[in-house]
Coordinates of C-alpha atoms and ligand atoms in Angstrom, one line a residue:
Chain A
M1 CA 164.4 167.5 372.0
E2 CA 163.0 165.2 374.6
R3 CA 164.6 162.2 374.9
P4 CA 162.8 160.0 377.1
L5 CA 164.3 157.4 376.3
T6 CA 167.5 157.2 376.6
Q7 CA 168.1 160.7 379.2
H8 CA 168.9 158.7 382.4
I9 CA 172.1 156.3 380.2
R10 CA 176.0 159.0 380.3
P11 CA 178.3 157.0 377.9
H12 CA 180.8 154.6 379.7
A13 CA 179.1 155.1 382.9
E14 CA 176.5 152.7 385.9
P15 CA 173.4 153.2 385.3
L16 CA 171.6 155.3 387.6
S17 CA 170.4 153.3 391.0
L18 CA 167.1 152.3 392.3
A19 CA 166.7 155.2 394.6
E20 CA 168.0 158.0 391.7
Y21 CA 166.7 156.5 388.8
E22 CA 163.3 156.8 391.9
K23 CA 164.5 160.6 392.7
A24 CA 164.6 161.6 388.4
G25 CA 160.7 160.4 388.9
G26 CA 161.2 157.1 387.6
Y27 CA 158.1 154.2 388.3
R28 CA 155.4 157.2 388.7
S29 CA 153.7 155.7 386.3
L30 CA 153.0 152.5 388.2
R31 CA 150.1 154.9 390.2
K32 CA 149.6 156.4 387.4
A33 CA 148.9 153.0 384.9
F34 CA 146.8 151.2 388.3
A35 CA 144.2 153.9 388.8
L36 CA 143.3 153.6 385.2
T37 CA 142.0 150.2 383.5
P38 CA 144.3 147.6 381.7
Q39 CA 141.7 148.6 379.0
D40 CA 142.7 152.2 378.9
I41 CA 146.2 151.6 378.2
V42 CA 145.4 149.8 376.0
A43 CA 143.4 152.4 374.0
M44 CA 146.6 154.6 374.9
V45 CA 149.0 152.5 373.7
T46 CA 146.5 152.2 370.0
A47 CA 146.2 155.8 370.3
S48 CA 150.1 156.6 370.4
N49 CA 151.4 154.9 367.3
L50 CA 153.8 152.9 368.7
R51 CA 154.7 150.8 365.7
G52 CA 156.8 147.1 367.7
R53 CA 160.2 148.1 367.2
G54 CA 161.8 144.3 367.0
G55 CA 162.0 144.7 363.2
A56 CA 158.5 144.7 362.0
G57 CA 156.6 148.0 363.0
F58 CA 153.1 146.0 364.1
P59 CA 151.5 147.9 366.2
T60 CA 151.5 147.8 369.5
G61 CA 148.5 148.8 370.4
M62 CA 146.8 147.2 367.5
K63 CA 148.7 143.9 369.1
W64 CA 147.7 143.5 372.9
G65 CA 144.3 143.9 371.4
L66 CA 144.0 140.8 369.8
V67 CA 145.1 138.9 372.7
P68 CA 141.6 136.5 373.7
A69 CA 139.2 137.5 376.1
V70 CA 140.2 135.8 379.0
G71 CA 137.8 132.7 378.7
S72 CA 137.9 131.8 374.6
V73 CA 141.4 130.3 375.6
P74 CA 143.5 128.8 378.3
Q75 CA 145.4 131.0 381.0
P76 CA 147.7 132.3 382.7
R77 CA 148.8 135.1 379.6
Y78 CA 152.1 135.6 379.7
F79 CA 154.2 137.8 378.7
I80 CA 157.8 138.3 376.9
V81 CA 160.7 140.8 376.3
N82 CA 162.9 140.7 373.5
A83 CA 166.6 141.0 374.6
D84 CA 167.7 138.3 372.2
E85 CA 169.8 140.7 369.3
M86 CA 171.3 138.8 367.0
E87 CA 171.6 140.6 363.8
P88 CA 174.7 141.5 362.6
G89 CA 174.6 145.5 362.7
A90 CA 172.5 145.3 365.6
F91 CA 173.4 147.1 369.1
K92 CA 170.6 149.7 370.2
D93 CA 169.0 147.2 372.4
R94 CA 172.0 146.5 374.3
L95 CA 172.1 150.7 375.0
L96 CA 168.6 150.2 376.6
L97 CA 169.1 147.5 378.6
E98 CA 172.7 148.5 380.1
G99 CA 172.3 152.2 380.4
D100 CA 168.8 152.2 382.0
P101 CA 168.0 148.2 383.4
N102 CA 165.3 150.3 386.1
Q103 CA 163.0 152.4 382.7
I104 CA 162.7 148.2 381.2
I105 CA 161.4 147.2 384.1
E106 CA 158.9 149.4 384.8
G107 CA 158.4 149.4 381.2
I108 CA 157.3 145.5 382.0
I109 CA 155.7 146.1 384.3
V110 CA 153.3 148.6 383.6
S111 CA 152.6 146.3 379.3
A112 CA 152.0 143.4 382.1
Y113 CA 150.1 144.8 383.5
A114 CA 148.2 146.7 381.0
V115 CA 148.2 142.6 378.9
Q116 CA 147.4 141.5 382.4
T117 CA 150.2 139.0 382.5
E118 CA 151.6 138.1 385.7
K119 CA 154.5 136.3 384.6
A120 CA 156.7 137.9 382.6
F121 CA 161.0 137.1 380.9
I122 CA 162.9 138.2 379.7
F123 CA 164.1 136.5 376.9
L124 CA 168.9 137.9 376.6
R125 CA 171.0 136.9 375.0
R126 CA 173.8 135.9 376.4
E127 CA 176.7 137.6 375.2
Y128 CA 175.0 141.0 376.6
S129 CA 176.6 138.8 380.5
L130 CA 176.8 142.6 381.7
A131 CA 173.2 143.6 381.1
G132 CA 172.2 140.5 383.0
K133 CA 174.2 141.4 385.8
R134 CA 172.1 145.0 385.9
L135 CA 168.9 143.7 384.4
N136 CA 168.8 141.2 387.8
K137 CA 169.8 143.8 390.6
A138 CA 167.2 146.2 388.9
I139 CA 164.4 143.9 389.2
A140 CA 165.2 142.8 393.1
G141 CA 165.6 145.9 392.9
A142 CA 162.0 145.9 393.0
Y143 CA 160.7 143.1 394.3
E144 CA 162.4 145.5 397.8
K145 CA 159.6 148.3 397.1
N146 CA 156.9 145.7 396.4
Y147 CA 157.1 148.1 392.3
L148 CA 157.0 143.6 391.4
G149 CA 155.5 140.5 393.5
P150 CA 152.0 140.5 394.9
N151 CA 148.9 142.5 395.2
I152 CA 151.8 145.2 393.9
L153 CA 152.0 149.5 396.3
G154 CA 147.7 147.7 397.0
S155 CA 146.9 147.5 393.5
G156 CA 146.1 143.5 393.4
F157 CA 148.4 143.2 390.5
N158 CA 151.2 141.0 391.0
L159 CA 153.7 139.8 388.9
D160 CA 157.1 138.4 388.4
I161 CA 160.0 138.9 385.0
R162 CA 162.2 136.1 384.7
I163 CA 165.2 135.8 382.6
H164 CA 166.2 133.5 380.4
S165 CA 169.9 133.5 379.4
S166 CA 169.2 132.2 376.1
A167 CA 171.8 129.8 374.8
G168 CA 172.5 131.5 371.4
R169 CA 170.7 131.2 368.0
Y170 CA 170.1 134.1 365.2
I171 CA 166.9 132.1 365.5
C172 CA 165.6 132.5 368.6
G173 CA 164.3 135.9 368.1
E174 CA 161.8 134.8 365.5
E175 CA 158.6 134.7 368.5
T176 CA 157.6 130.9 368.1
A177 CA 161.4 130.1 368.1
L178 CA 161.9 131.9 370.8
I179 CA 159.0 130.5 372.9
N180 CA 160.6 127.6 371.7
A181 CA 163.5 128.4 373.9
L182 CA 162.1 128.8 376.2
E183 CA 159.7 125.3 376.0
G184 CA 163.2 124.0 376.5
K185 CA 163.0 122.4 373.0
R186 CA 165.6 123.3 369.5
A187 CA 164.2 126.8 368.8
V188 CA 162.8 125.7 365.4
P189 CA 159.5 128.3 364.6
R190 CA 157.0 127.1 365.4
A191 CA 152.9 126.8 362.2
K192 CA 151.4 130.5 361.9
P193 CA 148.0 129.8 362.5
P194 CA 148.2 129.8 365.8
F195 CA 149.3 132.9 366.3
P196 CA 151.5 133.5 370.2
L197 CA 148.7 135.0 371.0
A198 CA 146.4 132.7 371.6
C199 CA 148.8 129.9 371.8
G200 CA 152.6 130.4 373.1
L201 CA 153.8 129.7 375.7
W202 CA 153.1 126.2 376.7
G203 CA 149.7 126.3 374.5
R204 CA 149.2 130.1 376.4
P205 CA 148.0 133.6 375.5
T206 CA 151.4 134.9 374.7
I207 CA 152.8 138.5 374.1
V208 CA 155.6 139.2 372.6
N209 CA 157.4 143.4 372.5
N210 CA 161.5 144.0 371.6
V211 CA 162.8 145.9 374.3
E212 CA 162.8 149.2 373.0
T213 CA 159.0 149.1 372.4
V214 CA 158.3 148.2 376.1
A215 CA 161.2 150.7 376.7
N216 CA 158.1 153.6 376.3
I217 CA 155.6 152.4 377.2
H218 CA 155.2 154.1 380.7
H219 CA 156.2 157.0 378.6
I220 CA 153.2 156.7 377.1
V221 CA 151.3 155.9 380.5
N222 CA 153.0 158.6 382.2
N223 CA 152.4 161.9 378.6
G224 CA 149.9 160.8 376.8
P225 CA 149.7 160.3 373.1
E226 CA 149.3 163.2 371.9
W227 CA 153.0 163.8 373.2
F228 CA 154.6 160.4 372.2
K229 CA 153.1 161.0 368.4
A230 CA 154.9 164.7 368.2
L231 CA 157.9 162.8 369.3
G232 CA 158.5 162.2 365.7
V233 CA 159.8 164.4 363.1
G234 CA 157.0 163.4 360.1
R235 CA 154.6 161.4 359.8
E236 CA 155.6 158.6 362.8
S237 CA 154.8 158.7 366.5
G238 CA 158.1 158.6 369.3
T239 CA 162.2 159.4 369.0
K240 CA 163.9 156.0 368.1
I241 CA 166.8 153.8 368.9
Y242 CA 169.2 154.1 365.2
G243 CA 172.7 153.2 365.8
V244 CA 175.5 153.5 362.7
S245 CA 178.4 151.8 362.1
G246 CA 181.4 150.4 359.3
R247 CA 183.5 153.2 358.3
V248 CA 182.4 156.9 359.6
K249 CA 184.3 158.7 362.4
S250 CA 181.6 158.0 364.9
P251 CA 180.2 155.5 365.2
G252 CA 177.5 154.7 368.1
A253 CA 173.5 154.8 368.8
W254 CA 171.2 157.5 369.1
E255 CA 167.9 158.4 370.4
L256 CA 166.4 160.8 367.7
P257 CA 163.1 161.6 366.6
M258 CA 161.6 158.9 364.1
G259 CA 162.1 159.7 360.8
T260 CA 164.7 161.7 360.9
T261 CA 166.9 161.3 357.6
I262 CA 169.7 158.4 357.4
G263 CA 171.7 161.5 356.3
E264 CA 170.8 163.1 359.1
L265 CA 172.5 160.4 361.1
I266 CA 174.8 159.0 359.0
E267 CA 176.8 162.9 358.7
D268 CA 175.5 164.5 361.4
H269 CA 175.5 161.6 364.1
G270 CA 177.8 160.0 362.7
G271 CA 180.4 162.2 362.1
G272 CA 180.6 161.3 357.9
M273 CA 182.6 158.7 356.0
Q274 CA 186.1 158.1 357.5
N275 CA 189.0 160.0 355.5
G276 CA 189.5 158.3 352.7
Y277 CA 186.3 157.0 352.1
A278 CA 183.0 157.0 350.4
L279 CA 179.8 156.0 351.2
R280 CA 178.7 153.5 348.1
G281 CA 175.6 152.2 349.7
M282 CA 173.5 151.4 353.4
V283 CA 172.0 148.2 354.6
P284 CA 169.4 150.5 357.1
G285 CA 168.1 148.1 359.8
G286 CA 170.5 144.6 360.3
A287 CA 171.8 142.4 357.6
S288 CA 168.0 141.5 357.1
T289 CA 167.8 144.4 354.8
D290 CA 167.8 145.5 351.1
F291 CA 170.9 148.3 350.2
L292 CA 169.8 151.2 349.7
L293 CA 172.5 154.1 348.1
P294 CA 172.7 157.5 348.3
K295 CA 170.4 158.8 346.8
H296 CA 168.0 158.1 348.8
L297 CA 170.3 159.1 351.9
A298 CA 166.9 162.4 352.6
T299 CA 165.1 159.0 353.2
P300 CA 163.7 158.9 357.1
M301 CA 164.2 156.8 359.3
D302 CA 160.8 155.4 360.0
F303 CA 158.9 151.9 358.7
D304 CA 157.1 153.7 355.7
S305 CA 159.2 155.5 354.2
V306 CA 162.2 152.9 354.1
A307 CA 159.7 150.3 352.7
K308 CA 158.5 153.4 349.9
A309 CA 162.4 153.3 349.2
G310 CA 162.3 150.2 348.5
S311 CA 163.5 148.7 352.1
R312 CA 163.3 148.8 355.8
M313 CA 163.8 150.6 358.3
G314 CA 164.4 147.1 359.9
T315 CA 166.2 147.8 364.2
G316 CA 167.5 151.2 363.3
T317 CA 170.5 150.3 362.8
V318 CA 172.9 151.8 359.5
T319 CA 175.8 150.4 358.8
V320 CA 177.5 151.3 355.9
L321 CA 179.3 149.5 352.8
D322 CA 181.9 152.3 351.8
D323 CA 184.1 152.7 348.7
R324 CA 187.0 150.2 349.4
T325 CA 185.1 146.6 351.1
C326 CA 184.3 144.5 347.9
P327 CA 180.1 144.1 347.8
V328 CA 180.8 140.8 346.9
G329 CA 182.8 140.3 350.1
F330 CA 180.1 141.7 352.3
V331 CA 177.4 140.1 351.0
H332 CA 179.3 137.1 351.2
N333 CA 179.8 137.5 354.4
I334 CA 176.9 138.0 355.4
E335 CA 175.1 134.9 353.8
L336 CA 177.8 133.2 355.5
F337 CA 176.3 134.8 359.2
F338 CA 173.0 133.5 357.6
A339 CA 173.3 130.1 356.3
R340 CA 175.5 129.0 359.7
E341 CA 172.5 130.6 362.2
S342 CA 169.1 128.5 360.0
C343 CA 168.0 126.6 361.8
G344 CA 167.5 123.9 358.7
W345 CA 163.9 123.3 359.0
C346 CA 162.8 123.7 355.7
T347 CA 164.6 122.0 352.9
P348 CA 164.6 126.4 351.0
C349 CA 166.6 127.3 353.6
R350 CA 168.7 124.7 354.3
E351 CA 169.5 123.6 351.4
G352 CA 169.8 127.7 349.4
L353 CA 171.6 129.3 352.0
P354 CA 175.4 126.7 351.4
W355 CA 174.1 127.4 347.6
I356 CA 174.0 130.4 347.5
V357 CA 177.9 131.0 350.1
K358 CA 179.2 128.4 348.0
I359 CA 178.8 130.5 344.9
L360 CA 179.2 133.8 346.1
H361 CA 182.3 132.0 346.7
A362 CA 183.1 131.4 343.6
I363 CA 182.8 134.7 342.6
E364 CA 184.8 137.1 345.4
N365 CA 187.7 134.1 343.9
G366 CA 188.3 134.2 340.8
R367 CA 186.1 130.9 339.6
G368 CA 182.9 133.2 339.5
E369 CA 180.7 132.5 335.6
Q370 CA 177.8 135.1 333.8
E371 CA 175.3 131.4 334.3
D372 CA 176.1 132.1 338.9
L373 CA 174.2 135.1 339.0
S374 CA 171.4 134.0 337.5
I375 CA 171.4 130.6 340.0
L376 CA 172.6 133.5 342.3
E377 CA 168.6 135.6 341.1
Q378 CA 166.9 132.7 341.6
Q379 CA 167.6 131.9 344.8
C380 CA 166.9 135.1 346.0
R381 CA 163.0 134.1 344.8
F382 CA 163.0 130.7 345.7
L383 CA 164.5 131.8 350.2
G384 CA 161.2 134.7 349.2
P385 CA 158.6 135.7 351.7
G386 CA 156.0 132.5 351.2
N387 CA 158.1 129.7 350.4
T388 CA 159.4 129.6 353.9
F389 CA 158.7 128.3 356.9
C390 CA 159.7 132.2 358.6
A391 CA 160.8 135.9 357.9
F392 CA 164.1 134.1 358.6
A393 CA 164.4 133.6 354.5
P394 CA 162.9 136.4 352.8
G395 CA 165.1 138.1 355.3
A396 CA 168.5 136.5 354.6
V397 CA 168.2 137.3 350.6
E398 CA 166.7 140.1 351.7
P399 CA 170.8 141.9 351.0
L400 CA 171.6 139.9 348.4
Q401 CA 168.8 141.0 346.0
S402 CA 169.4 144.3 346.2
V403 CA 173.4 143.9 345.6
L404 CA 172.5 142.4 342.4
K405 CA 170.4 145.2 340.9
Y406 CA 172.3 148.2 342.9
F407 CA 176.2 146.5 342.4
R408 CA 175.8 143.8 339.2
E409 CA 178.6 145.6 337.7
D410 CA 180.2 144.7 341.0
F411 CA 179.9 140.7 340.1
E412 CA 180.6 141.2 336.4
R413 CA 184.3 142.8 337.1
H414 CA 185.3 139.6 339.2
I415 CA 184.5 137.3 336.6
R416 CA 185.3 138.7 333.5
E417 CA 188.5 139.8 335.7
K418 CA 188.6 136.0 337.5
K419 CA 189.5 137.7 340.2
C420 CA 188.1 140.5 343.4
P421 CA 189.1 144.1 341.7
W422 CA 189.7 144.7 346.2
R423 CA 192.3 142.5 347.0
T424 CA 195.8 143.3 346.4
S425 CA 197.2 140.0 346.8
Chain B
M1 CA 177.0 110.1 387.9
L2 CA 175.7 113.9 388.5
T3 CA 177.3 115.5 392.3
E4 CA 175.3 116.6 394.4
E5 CA 176.5 119.9 394.1
E6 CA 174.6 120.1 390.4
I7 CA 171.8 117.7 391.2
K8 CA 170.5 120.9 393.7
E9 CA 171.7 123.6 391.2
I10 CA 169.4 122.1 388.7
T11 CA 166.1 121.3 390.8
T12 CA 166.2 124.8 392.0
E13 CA 166.0 125.8 389.1
L14 CA 163.1 122.9 388.2
V15 CA 160.6 124.7 391.1
H16 CA 160.0 127.8 388.7
A17 CA 160.0 125.9 384.9
E18 CA 156.0 124.5 383.7
R19 CA 157.2 121.2 382.3
K20 CA 160.8 119.9 383.8
E21 CA 161.9 120.3 380.3
A22 CA 161.3 124.2 380.2
A23 CA 164.8 123.6 382.7
S24 CA 167.3 121.8 379.9
I25 CA 169.1 124.6 378.6
E26 CA 169.3 126.4 382.3
A27 CA 170.7 122.9 383.2
L28 CA 173.2 121.8 380.6
M29 CA 174.5 125.1 381.4
V30 CA 174.7 124.0 384.9
V31 CA 176.4 121.0 384.5
Q32 CA 178.9 122.9 381.6
K33 CA 179.7 125.9 384.3
R34 CA 180.9 122.7 386.7
R35 CA 183.1 120.7 383.7
G36 CA 183.5 123.8 380.9
W37 CA 181.1 121.3 379.2
V38 CA 178.5 118.2 378.5
S39 CA 179.9 115.1 377.8
D40 CA 177.6 112.3 376.9
E41 CA 177.5 111.1 379.8
S42 CA 176.0 114.4 381.9
I43 CA 174.0 114.5 378.2
R44 CA 172.6 110.9 379.7
D45 CA 172.0 111.9 383.6
I46 CA 170.4 115.0 383.2
A47 CA 168.3 113.3 380.4
S48 CA 166.4 111.3 383.0
L49 CA 166.0 114.4 385.8
L50 CA 164.2 116.2 384.0
D51 CA 162.3 113.1 382.2
V52 CA 163.0 114.4 378.5
T53 CA 165.3 111.5 376.2
P54 CA 168.7 111.7 376.7
D55 CA 167.9 112.4 371.9
E56 CA 166.3 114.9 372.8
L57 CA 168.2 116.8 375.0
D58 CA 171.5 115.9 373.1
G59 CA 168.5 118.1 370.5
V60 CA 169.3 120.8 372.6
A61 CA 172.4 121.0 373.2
T62 CA 173.7 120.7 369.5
F63 CA 171.1 123.4 369.0
F64 CA 172.6 126.1 370.6
N65 CA 176.0 128.2 370.1
H66 CA 176.9 128.3 374.0
I67 CA 176.0 124.7 374.9
Y68 CA 179.9 122.4 374.3
R69 CA 179.5 118.8 373.6
K70 CA 183.6 119.0 372.5
P71 CA 186.0 119.8 375.8
V72 CA 187.3 123.5 375.8
G73 CA 190.2 125.3 377.5
R74 CA 190.3 127.6 380.7
H75 CA 189.0 130.5 377.8
V76 CA 187.1 130.2 375.7
I77 CA 187.8 133.9 372.5
A78 CA 185.1 134.2 370.8
L79 CA 186.0 136.5 368.0
C80 CA 182.5 138.8 365.9
D81 CA 183.1 137.6 362.5
S82 CA 180.0 139.1 360.2
M83 CA 179.0 142.2 358.9
V84 CA 180.5 144.9 360.5
C85 CA 183.2 143.4 362.2
W86 CA 184.7 141.4 358.8
S87 CA 184.7 144.9 357.1
L88 CA 186.7 146.6 360.3
G89 CA 189.6 144.0 361.0
Y90 CA 188.1 140.3 361.0
D91 CA 190.3 139.5 358.8
P92 CA 194.4 141.0 359.4
L93 CA 192.6 139.9 363.6
L94 CA 191.6 135.8 362.7
D95 CA 194.9 135.9 361.2
L96 CA 196.9 137.4 364.8
L97 CA 194.9 135.0 366.5
R98 CA 195.6 132.1 364.6
K99 CA 199.5 132.0 364.5
K100 CA 200.0 133.5 368.4
L101 CA 197.7 130.2 370.3
G102 CA 198.6 127.6 367.4
V103 CA 195.0 127.4 366.2
G104 CA 192.1 127.2 364.3
F105 CA 188.0 127.8 365.0
G106 CA 187.3 125.2 367.4
E107 CA 190.2 124.1 368.4
T108 CA 192.1 123.8 371.4
T109 CA 195.2 125.1 372.7
Q110 CA 197.8 122.7 373.0
D111 CA 198.0 124.0 377.9
N112 CA 194.8 124.3 377.0
R113 CA 194.5 127.9 378.1
F114 CA 192.7 129.1 374.7
T115 CA 189.8 127.8 372.4
L116 CA 189.6 129.0 369.6
L117 CA 185.8 130.2 367.8
P118 CA 184.0 131.9 365.7
A119 CA 180.4 134.7 366.5
A120 CA 177.6 135.5 365.3
C121 CA 177.0 140.1 365.9
L122 CA 177.5 140.6 369.1
G123 CA 175.3 143.6 369.2
A124 CA 179.2 145.4 370.1
C125 CA 179.2 147.3 366.2
D126 CA 180.7 150.4 368.0
R127 CA 183.5 148.5 368.4
A128 CA 183.5 146.7 365.8
P129 CA 186.3 144.6 365.1
A130 CA 185.0 143.3 368.6
M131 CA 186.2 139.3 370.8
L132 CA 184.6 138.1 374.2
V133 CA 187.1 136.4 376.3
D134 CA 184.6 134.6 378.2
E135 CA 182.0 137.0 379.8
E136 CA 183.8 140.0 378.8
L137 CA 184.7 142.3 375.6
H138 CA 186.8 143.7 373.7
G139 CA 187.1 146.4 371.1
P140 CA 188.1 147.0 368.9
V141 CA 190.9 145.8 368.9
T142 CA 193.8 146.7 366.7
P143 CA 195.5 143.7 366.2
E144 CA 198.6 145.8 369.3
M145 CA 196.2 145.0 371.1
V146 CA 196.2 141.3 371.1
D147 CA 199.4 140.0 373.6
G148 CA 198.5 143.0 375.9
I149 CA 194.4 141.1 376.9
L150 CA 195.4 138.0 376.0
Q151 CA 197.6 138.6 379.2
K152 CA 194.8 139.2 381.3
Y153 CA 193.6 135.7 381.3
K154 CA 196.0 132.6 382.1
Ligands
FMN501 C1 164.9 135.7 362.4 C2 164.3 136.9 362.9 C3 165.2 137.5 363.5 C4 164.2 137.9 364.9 N1 165.4 138.7 366.1 C5 164.6 139.4 367.1 C6 165.4 140.1 367.8 O1 166.3 139.9 367.6 N2 164.5 140.5 368.4 C7 163.5 141.1 368.2 O2 162.6 142.0 369.5 N3 162.3 141.0 367.5 C8 163.4 139.8 367.2 N4 162.2 139.5 365.3 C9 160.4 140.1 365.5 C10 160.5 139.3 366.3 O3 159.7 137.7 366.0 C11 158.8 139.4 366.9 O4 158.5 139.9 365.9 C12 159.0 140.7 367.7 O5 159.7 140.6 368.4 C13 157.6 142.0 368.2 O6 157.8 142.7 369.2 P1 157.9 144.4 368.6 O7 156.4 144.3 368.2 O8 157.7 145.2 369.3 O9 158.5 144.9 367.4 C14 162.5 138.7 365.5 C15 162.5 138.6 363.6 C16 162.6 137.0 362.6 C17 161.9 136.7 361.8
SF4_502 S1 163.3 129.7 357.0 FE1 165.0 128.9 357.3 S2 164.8 129.6 359.8 FE2 162.9 130.0 359.2 S3 162.2 127.6 359.8 FE3 163.0 127.8 357.8 S4 164.9 126.7 358.0 FE4 164.6 127.6 359.8

């Protein structure tokens, strides 16, 4: 099985140096890319059916094709790599950033050439300081070899990369909030339209892509779209960095064919549940995705299949809920995160999330009332799609609406027995 | 007043910034790196260097988790309190840290050695429960390991 993204990554080992990376075939794609037109590369990426790995699964080639033509909007253009990864349960970009930083830089160069930008930013969460050190080293090496800087390898294409170390807030991962953060402002989202593709950083066309998305680009250029499509086992293309965490025997992140089932992830790769624990459910793609149940284990982890099962693939990192953890406590913890990280810009999210937390806390501590369940359901609607300024709030209530549906009896028991049945004291 | 060194380092950041304001976070971090935190006076000084109002800059400073508007200890412990760490042993770790340090979240020990802060998911869910001390990630952390970890930071 081919693992293009992690072929050079060894657990607990230093990443390949630039020289080792080159010897293993790294940076081959640049000459190939420069022999093509940027439009050729966009067409290849479109043909590959690569879908963005940042959570929403937007087709990357299509996104790149939507950048307004030079001359119709102010220039220059900017390219931003989203390495914010703050969603609870997500730890896949860290693997790529720490494990093979040279690959990320190569991916950025080819992507930036394809969308014709001369300035790229890596928006990196500050806690990923090891990744930051390694990326800085990879960037310095690339400048020395003229893979970065002016007139790269005589192609006439120029590119500079800068790392912005984020001062930290989950909302910075939302692309328009990220752009505000890069401009030195409070990281509240912006109204759309205009979309960043036309009017982003400093009012210029700005393309934002996830780390894992970018890491695929030079492989597509090297091996072609058909090769990329064949990597997936279902209808969707490529490999995917999946992860499993929670009470499994061997939590971790692995590169597997797109479309690997949730059951295979938990059983074959995560080693199954720890002894004495049974699986009750899982959030398939981070804390902002709807819960699924053991009956969904045969669902392939691709964007469309997980959507059909009633959730989202999101980041592709599965977190299991075991039978000895209280679902009310679990979702209370999730909502506490969202309440704290809400940027506060719009009312339903700013006011609704603390209310949700208060109710969940009361139920968890034996002070819940039957009526609370309807209030929670109502809040899920108020914070749902279309009612808030950005996608943060709809994501925040996804786990709640599904936990209310699937684990309703657990809520009712808390209310009836006036205590949390999982607590011994 | 900002030191000459601080002004020099902020000015270097300004070279890369399309507009002065774009260097806000970098500038705040330049000061925080040296002084441990960002005081009202520093906000005013940095604001005038970046041509923004002190209120605008304070709005930025107070928005982000890693900019400290209060003094912190020599080391900052950021304990991950999100979903995975929570379900794999966050509560006992927090109790233990509270007892050992004698402080709660947002507080600094008497000897100024540690500040304890909650952290949003550290992206180390395969190593839960996890905590960050300064820039160093620890995980999975069991209660038995806590003494050994704390001892590393003087
Ligand atoms: C609240 C919120 C947080 C987000 N966090 C991230 C993140 O940490 N990393 C990421 O790549 N995308 C994140 N996204 C999605 C980005 O807005 C954007 O869609 C993505 O970076 C585009 O990259 P892609 O097309 O390559 O997937 C987030 C979105 C929302 C609404
Ligand atoms: S939904 Fe929440 S995070 Fe998004 S703009 Fe409104 S308050 Fe901010």
